[in-house]
Coordinates of C-alpha atoms in Angstrom, one line a residue:
M1 CA 20.2 -34.5 64.4
K2 CA 22.9 -35.7 62.6
I3 CA 25.0 -32.6 64.0
M4 CA 26.0 -34.1 66.8
N5 CA 26.9 -37.9 65.4
P6 CA 31.0 -37.3 64.8
I7 CA 31.9 -39.9 62.7
K8 CA 29.7 -36.8 60.4
W9 CA 32.1 -34.2 61.1
P10 CA 34.7 -33.0 58.9
K11 CA 37.8 -33.9 59.6
N12 CA 39.7 -30.8 59.6
K13 CA 39.6 -27.6 61.9
E14 CA 38.7 -24.8 59.6
S15 CA 35.9 -26.5 58.1
L16 CA 34.3 -28.0 61.2
N17 CA 34.0 -24.4 62.5
D18 CA 31.7 -24.0 60.1
Y19 CA 29.4 -27.0 59.9
S20 CA 26.2 -27.3 60.9
E21 CA 25.9 -23.4 61.9
K22 CA 22.1 -23.8 59.4
E23 CA 21.2 -26.5 61.5
L24 CA 21.9 -25.5 64.7
E25 CA 19.9 -22.4 63.6
K26 CA 17.0 -25.0 63.4
L27 CA 17.1 -26.4 66.5
I28 CA 17.3 -23.1 68.3
D29 CA 14.0 -21.9 66.7
F30 CA 12.5 -24.7 67.0
Y31 CA 13.3 -26.0 70.2
G32 CA 15.4 -23.3 71.4
V33 CA 13.4 -20.5 74.7
A34 CA 15.3 -17.7 75.7
N35 CA 14.9 -16.6 79.4
E36 CA 11.3 -18.2 79.5
S37 CA 11.3 -19.8 83.5
N38 CA 7.2 -20.9 83.0
Y39 CA 7.6 -22.8 79.7
S40 CA 7.1 -26.8 79.6
M41 CA 10.0 -27.5 77.4
P42 CA 13.6 -27.6 78.8
I43 CA 15.4 -24.0 78.5
I44 CA 17.9 -23.4 75.2
N45 CA 20.0 -20.3 75.4
A46 CA 20.1 -19.1 72.1
D47 CA 22.8 -17.1 73.5
T48 CA 25.2 -19.5 75.4
I49 CA 24.4 -22.9 72.9
H50 CA 26.6 -21.2 70.2
D51 CA 29.7 -20.8 71.9
E52 CA 28.8 -24.4 73.5
W53 CA 28.7 -26.0 70.1
D54 CA 32.0 -24.8 69.6
N55 CA 34.0 -25.8 72.2
F56 CA 31.5 -29.0 72.1
K57 CA 33.3 -29.7 69.0
A58 CA 36.6 -28.8 69.4
I59 CA 36.5 -31.5 72.8
I60 CA 35.1 -34.2 70.6
L61 CA 38.0 -33.5 67.5
A62 CA 40.7 -33.1 69.9
N63 CA 39.8 -36.1 72.5
Y64 CA 36.4 -38.4 70.7
E65 CA 37.3 -38.5 67.7
N66 CA 37.1 -42.2 67.4
F67 CA 34.4 -43.9 69.2
S68 CA 31.4 -44.8 68.8
I69 CA 28.2 -42.8 69.2
D70 CA 27.3 -45.4 71.5
D71 CA 30.5 -45.2 74.1
L72 CA 30.8 -41.0 73.0
L73 CA 27.3 -40.6 74.8
L74 CA 28.5 -42.6 77.5
L75 CA 31.3 -40.7 78.0
L76 CA 30.0 -37.4 77.3
F77 CA 27.0 -38.0 79.8
Q78 CA 29.6 -38.4 82.0
Y79 CA 32.3 -35.9 82.5
H80 CA 31.1 -32.7 80.1
S81 CA 27.2 -32.4 81.1
D82 CA 27.7 -30.0 83.3
I83 CA 30.0 -27.7 80.7
Y84 CA 27.4 -28.6 78.0
S85 CA 23.8 -28.4 78.7
N86 CA 21.6 -26.5 76.4
I87 CA 23.9 -29.3 73.8
F88 CA 22.4 -32.1 76.1
I89 CA 19.3 -30.5 76.1
L90 CA 19.6 -31.2 72.6
M91 CA 20.6 -34.3 72.9
N92 CA 18.2 -35.2 75.7
I93 CA 15.3 -34.1 73.3
F94 CA 17.1 -36.2 70.3
Y95 CA 16.4 -39.2 72.1
F96 CA 12.9 -39.0 73.4
I97 CA 11.4 -38.1 69.5
T98 CA 10.4 -41.5 68.3
F99 CA 11.2 -41.3 64.4
S100 CA 8.4 -43.6 63.4
N101 CA 4.8 -44.7 64.6
V102 CA 5.2 -48.3 63.3
D103 CA 5.4 -49.4 66.9
C104 CA 2.1 -48.1 67.4
E105 CA 0.1 -48.9 64.7
R106 CA 1.3 -52.2 65.7
K107 CA -0.7 -52.0 68.5
F108 CA -3.3 -50.5 67.2
S109 CA -3.7 -54.0 64.2
K110 CA -3.4 -55.8 67.4
Q111 CA -6.0 -55.0 69.0
N112 CA -8.3 -54.6 66.2
L113 CA -6.9 -58.9 65.5
I114 CA -8.4 -59.5 69.1
K115 CA -11.1 -57.1 69.6
T116 CA -13.4 -57.8 66.5
D117 CA -16.9 -57.7 65.7
I118 CA -17.7 -61.3 67.9
C119 CA -15.4 -59.9 70.1
N120 CA -16.6 -56.6 71.5
Q121 CA -17.8 -57.1 75.1
L122 CA -14.3 -57.3 76.4
N123 CA -13.3 -55.3 78.8
N124 CA -10.4 -52.9 79.1
D125 CA -8.8 -56.0 81.5
I126 CA -8.9 -58.9 79.6
L127 CA -7.8 -56.6 75.7
H128 CA -4.7 -55.7 77.9
M129 CA -4.0 -59.3 78.7
L130 CA -4.5 -60.2 75.3
M131 CA -2.9 -57.8 73.9
M132 CA 0.4 -58.1 75.7
V133 CA 0.5 -62.1 75.0
G134 CA 0.2 -61.1 71.1
L135 CA 2.8 -58.9 71.1
H136 CA 5.2 -59.9 73.3
N137 CA 4.7 -63.8 71.4
I138 CA 4.6 -66.5 74.0
N139 CA 2.6 -69.2 75.1
L140 CA -0.5 -68.2 76.9
M141 CA 0.4 -70.8 79.8
K142 CA 4.0 -69.3 80.3
F143 CA 2.7 -66.0 80.1
N144 CA 2.9 -63.9 83.8
F145 CA -0.6 -62.3 83.8
N146 CA 0.6 -60.9 86.7
N147 CA 3.1 -58.4 85.7

């Protein structure tokens, strides 16, 4: 996924041309589906993504080299998403992948602290409310239970 971060890219055009071709191939193999309309994942066309990738790198190097990744993504989605549709499918996948299960583990830990052997008769609604209060670290008197 680091191949999408222009800060990590080589600064000269010769090195940039061959940069990350192996990584792109791995991503295509893993996420790419060519011409299957009934597949549930986003379709990455393996035939056109290489051309898109070369043009994408050239556009970034020419116009957006010194932008932060946050500013860059906004501009790319605003002005170039129709041109680099396969690249943007990959970017969307990257931003929806969770890199850690810390949040899930934290919630299970909180649930285990609330629903103990003594409090094992809690129904789901009450457990949910108690977890929301516990996870947000808010005083019970100030917590809005209607949301």
